[in-house]
Amino acid sequence: MTGIVRKSFDSADETRPFEDGKGRLDLLTTDRGPIGRATFEPGWRWSQHVKPIAGTDSCEAAHFGYIVSGRLKVVMNDGEESEIGPGDLMQVAPGHDAWVVGDEPCVALDWVGFGDYAVRDAG
């Protein structure tokens, strides 16, 4: 490991688009694991724009991250729900749906759940 590593989401190691052009995940690979920046466009909803990619009934990723801008509504499979917005730290267990609230894109950073998020089959 070098003393300083500098990477930018603007030149991400990988970019994964969501369905219908409703955003993307920019991923940086580090020696401590992947870090993702997701941009969820207005109208984005996990169950419409990532579920077809993931192939699961709900999001099965655990998330530990930070909301930079915009707002998300998260609803757990058991009905628990929360709205998160700019400046909020989020910790979300697997088994949920989420969607953008309002007409502003939601930008989220995640240190845990985006490594295997929205991965398309190579075949």
PDB file of C-alpha atoms in Angstrom:
ATOM      1  CA  MET A   1       0.000   0.000   0.000  1.00  0.00           C
ATOM      2  CA  THR A   2       1.245   3.448  -0.864  1.00  0.00           C
ATOM      3  CA  GLY A   3       1.091   6.300   1.612  1.00  0.00           C
ATOM      4  CA  ILE A   4      -1.576   8.204  -0.322  1.00  0.00           C
ATOM      5  CA  VAL A   5      -4.140   6.902  -2.784  1.00  0.00           C
ATOM      6  CA  ARG A   6      -6.297   9.359  -4.717  1.00  0.00           C
ATOM      7  CA  LYS A   7      -9.275   8.278  -6.792  1.00  0.00           C
ATOM      8  CA  SER A   8     -12.263  10.132  -8.202  1.00  0.00           C
ATOM      9  CA  PHE A   9     -15.831   8.989  -8.800  1.00  0.00           C
ATOM     10  CA  ASP A  10     -15.682  11.160 -11.928  1.00  0.00           C
ATOM     11  CA  SER A  11     -13.305   8.556 -13.398  1.00  0.00           C
ATOM     12  CA  ALA A  12     -14.689   5.516 -11.586  1.00  0.00           C
ATOM     13  CA  ASP A  13     -13.192   2.047 -11.933  1.00  0.00           C
ATOM     14  CA  GLU A  14     -16.643   0.825 -13.003  1.00  0.00           C
ATOM     15  CA  THR A  15     -20.014   2.388 -13.811  1.00  0.00           C
ATOM     16  CA  ARG A  16     -23.251   0.387 -13.651  1.00  0.00           C
ATOM     17  CA  PRO A  17     -26.343   1.996 -15.201  1.00  0.00           C
ATOM     18  CA  PHE A  18     -29.824   1.418 -13.769  1.00  0.00           C
ATOM     19  CA  GLU A  19     -32.829   0.475 -15.910  1.00  0.00           C
ATOM     20  CA  ASP A  20     -34.563   3.143 -18.022  1.00  0.00           C
ATOM     21  CA  GLY A  21     -31.711   5.638 -17.577  1.00  0.00           C
ATOM     22  CA  LYS A  22     -32.810   6.337 -13.992  1.00  0.00           C
ATOM     23  CA  GLY A  23     -29.279   6.711 -12.656  1.00  0.00           C
ATOM     24  CA  ARG A  24     -26.063   4.847 -12.184  1.00  0.00           C
ATOM     25  CA  LEU A  25     -23.597   3.449  -9.697  1.00  0.00           C
ATOM     26  CA  ASP A  26     -19.998   4.645  -9.905  1.00  0.00           C
ATOM     27  CA  LEU A  27     -17.653   2.232  -8.138  1.00  0.00           C
ATOM     28  CA  LEU A  28     -14.123   2.720  -6.847  1.00  0.00           C
ATOM     29  CA  THR A  29     -12.037  -0.318  -5.940  1.00  0.00           C
ATOM     30  CA  THR A  30      -9.684   0.054  -2.978  1.00  0.00           C
ATOM     31  CA  ASP A  31      -7.508  -2.333  -1.004  1.00  0.00           C
ATOM     32  CA  ARG A  32     -10.132  -2.039   1.769  1.00  0.00           C
ATOM     33  CA  GLY A  33     -13.043  -2.909  -0.498  1.00  0.00           C
ATOM     34  CA  PRO A  34     -15.339  -1.146  -2.950  1.00  0.00           C
ATOM     35  CA  ILE A  35     -16.881   2.267  -2.358  1.00  0.00           C
ATOM     36  CA  GLY A  36     -19.869   3.346  -4.404  1.00  0.00           C
ATOM     37  CA  ARG A  37     -21.536   6.589  -5.358  1.00  0.00           C
ATOM     38  CA  ALA A  38     -25.069   6.089  -6.614  1.00  0.00           C
ATOM     39  CA  THR A  39     -27.003   8.753  -8.450  1.00  0.00           C
ATOM     40  CA  PHE A  40     -30.714   7.948  -8.303  1.00  0.00           C
ATOM     41  CA  GLU A  41     -32.681  10.124 -10.735  1.00  0.00           C
ATOM     42  CA  PRO A  42     -36.186  11.450  -9.941  1.00  0.00           C
ATOM     43  CA  GLY A  43     -38.652   8.612 -10.487  1.00  0.00           C
ATOM     44  CA  TRP A  44     -36.054   5.940  -9.572  1.00  0.00           C
ATOM     45  CA  ARG A  45     -37.366   3.048  -7.524  1.00  0.00           C
ATOM     46  CA  TRP A  46     -35.369  -0.063  -6.595  1.00  0.00           C
ATOM     47  CA  SER A  47     -38.270  -2.407  -7.417  1.00  0.00           C
ATOM     48  CA  GLN A  48     -38.496  -0.962 -10.960  1.00  0.00           C
ATOM     49  CA  HIS A  49     -34.944   0.045 -11.855  1.00  0.00           C
ATOM     50  CA  VAL A  50     -32.666  -2.430 -10.052  1.00  0.00           C
ATOM     51  CA  LYS A  51     -34.891  -5.449  -9.301  1.00  0.00           C
ATOM     52  CA  PRO A  52     -34.740  -6.612 -12.963  1.00  0.00           C
ATOM     53  CA  ILE A  53     -30.933  -6.552 -12.688  1.00  0.00           C
ATOM     54  CA  ALA A  54     -30.719  -8.135  -9.206  1.00  0.00           C
ATOM     55  CA  GLY A  55     -33.378 -10.785  -9.764  1.00  0.00           C
ATOM     56  CA  THR A  56     -34.519 -10.708  -6.125  1.00  0.00           C
ATOM     57  CA  ASP A  57     -37.898  -9.691  -4.661  1.00  0.00           C
ATOM     58  CA  SER A  58     -36.342  -6.892  -2.602  1.00  0.00           C
ATOM     59  CA  CYS A  59     -32.911  -5.327  -2.210  1.00  0.00           C
ATOM     60  CA  GLU A  60     -30.730  -7.861  -0.417  1.00  0.00           C
ATOM     61  CA  ALA A  61     -27.746  -5.537   0.014  1.00  0.00           C
ATOM     62  CA  ALA A  62     -26.846  -4.159   3.416  1.00  0.00           C
ATOM     63  CA  HIS A  63     -26.014  -0.450   3.193  1.00  0.00           C
ATOM     64  CA  PHE A  64     -23.830   1.785   5.333  1.00  0.00           C
ATOM     65  CA  GLY A  65     -23.547   5.160   3.747  1.00  0.00           C
ATOM     66  CA  TYR A  66     -24.171   8.862   3.562  1.00  0.00           C
ATOM     67  CA  ILE A  67     -26.708  10.909   1.600  1.00  0.00           C
ATOM     68  CA  VAL A  68     -24.982  13.789  -0.194  1.00  0.00           C
ATOM     69  CA  SER A  69     -28.087  15.291  -1.813  1.00  0.00           C
ATOM     70  CA  GLY A  70     -31.714  14.496  -2.552  1.00  0.00           C
ATOM     71  CA  ARG A  71     -34.040  12.259  -0.558  1.00  0.00           C
ATOM     72  CA  LEU A  72     -34.810   8.535  -0.400  1.00  0.00           C
ATOM     73  CA  LYS A  73     -37.725   6.702   1.174  1.00  0.00           C
ATOM     74  CA  VAL A  74     -36.730   3.229   2.407  1.00  0.00           C
ATOM     75  CA  VAL A  75     -39.326   0.620   3.344  1.00  0.00           C
ATOM     76  CA  MET A  76     -38.257  -2.649   4.928  1.00  0.00           C
ATOM     77  CA  ASN A  77     -40.024  -5.914   4.071  1.00  0.00           C
ATOM     78  CA  ASP A  78     -41.596  -5.870   7.563  1.00  0.00           C
ATOM     79  CA  GLY A  79     -43.098  -2.390   6.984  1.00  0.00           C
ATOM     80  CA  GLU A  80     -40.577  -0.298   8.924  1.00  0.00           C
ATOM     81  CA  GLU A  81     -39.854   2.871   6.949  1.00  0.00           C
ATOM     82  CA  SER A  82     -37.747   6.004   6.989  1.00  0.00           C
ATOM     83  CA  GLU A  83     -37.015   8.973   4.766  1.00  0.00           C
ATOM     84  CA  ILE A  84     -33.360   9.939   4.571  1.00  0.00           C
ATOM     85  CA  GLY A  85     -31.827  13.069   3.126  1.00  0.00           C
ATOM     86  CA  PRO A  86     -28.753  15.282   2.818  1.00  0.00           C
ATOM     87  CA  GLY A  87     -26.301  14.886   5.669  1.00  0.00           C
ATOM     88  CA  ASP A  88     -27.905  11.670   6.944  1.00  0.00           C
ATOM     89  CA  LEU A  89     -25.901   8.563   7.720  1.00  0.00           C
ATOM     90  CA  MET A  90     -27.813   5.467   6.680  1.00  0.00           C
ATOM     91  CA  GLN A  91     -27.547   1.913   7.877  1.00  0.00           C
ATOM     92  CA  VAL A  92     -30.088  -0.313   6.134  1.00  0.00           C
ATOM     93  CA  ALA A  93     -30.390  -4.080   6.540  1.00  0.00           C
ATOM     94  CA  PRO A  94     -31.099  -6.407   3.610  1.00  0.00           C
ATOM     95  CA  GLY A  95     -34.747  -6.814   2.616  1.00  0.00           C
ATOM     96  CA  HIS A  96     -36.083  -3.431   1.501  1.00  0.00           C
ATOM     97  CA  ASP A  97     -37.361  -1.272  -1.331  1.00  0.00           C
ATOM     98  CA  ALA A  98     -36.402   2.386  -1.813  1.00  0.00           C
ATOM     99  CA  TRP A  99     -37.311   5.289  -4.068  1.00  0.00           C
ATOM    100  CA  VAL A 100     -36.452   8.908  -4.736  1.00  0.00           C
ATOM    101  CA  VAL A 101     -38.685  11.461  -3.041  1.00  0.00           C
ATOM    102  CA  GLY A 102     -39.220  14.699  -4.955  1.00  0.00           C
ATOM    103  CA  ASP A 103     -37.770  16.015  -8.182  1.00  0.00           C
ATOM    104  CA  GLU A 104     -34.082  16.201  -7.222  1.00  0.00           C
ATOM    105  CA  PRO A 105     -31.611  13.360  -7.888  1.00  0.00           C
ATOM    106  CA  CYS A 106     -30.445  11.546  -4.760  1.00  0.00           C
ATOM    107  CA  VAL A 107     -26.694  11.008  -4.482  1.00  0.00           C
ATOM    108  CA  ALA A 108     -25.553   8.417  -1.933  1.00  0.00           C
ATOM    109  CA  LEU A 109     -22.137   7.121  -0.908  1.00  0.00           C
ATOM    110  CA  ASP A 110     -21.944   3.564   0.422  1.00  0.00           C
ATOM    111  CA  TRP A 111     -18.984   1.746   1.973  1.00  0.00           C
ATOM    112  CA  VAL A 112     -20.695  -1.644   2.373  1.00  0.00           C
ATOM    113  CA  GLY A 113     -23.529  -2.471  -0.007  1.00  0.00           C
ATOM    114  CA  PHE A 114     -22.555  -1.384  -3.505  1.00  0.00           C
ATOM    115  CA  GLY A 115     -19.836  -3.904  -4.392  1.00  0.00           C
ATOM    116  CA  ASP A 116     -22.356  -6.440  -5.751  1.00  0.00           C
ATOM    117  CA  TYR A 117     -25.147  -3.923  -6.454  1.00  0.00           C
ATOM    118  CA  ALA A 118     -26.770  -3.761  -9.910  1.00  0.00           C
ATOM    119  CA  VAL A 119     -24.327  -6.258 -11.435  1.00  0.00           C
ATOM    120  CA  ARG A 120     -25.548  -7.401 -14.835  1.00  0.00           C
ATOM    121  CA  ASP A 121     -25.060 -10.952 -16.067  1.00  0.00           C
ATOM    122  CA  ALA A 122     -22.133 -11.140 -18.453  1.00  0.00           C
ATOM    123  CA  GLY A 123     -24.087 -13.626 -20.574  1.00  0.00           C
TER     124      GLY A 123
END
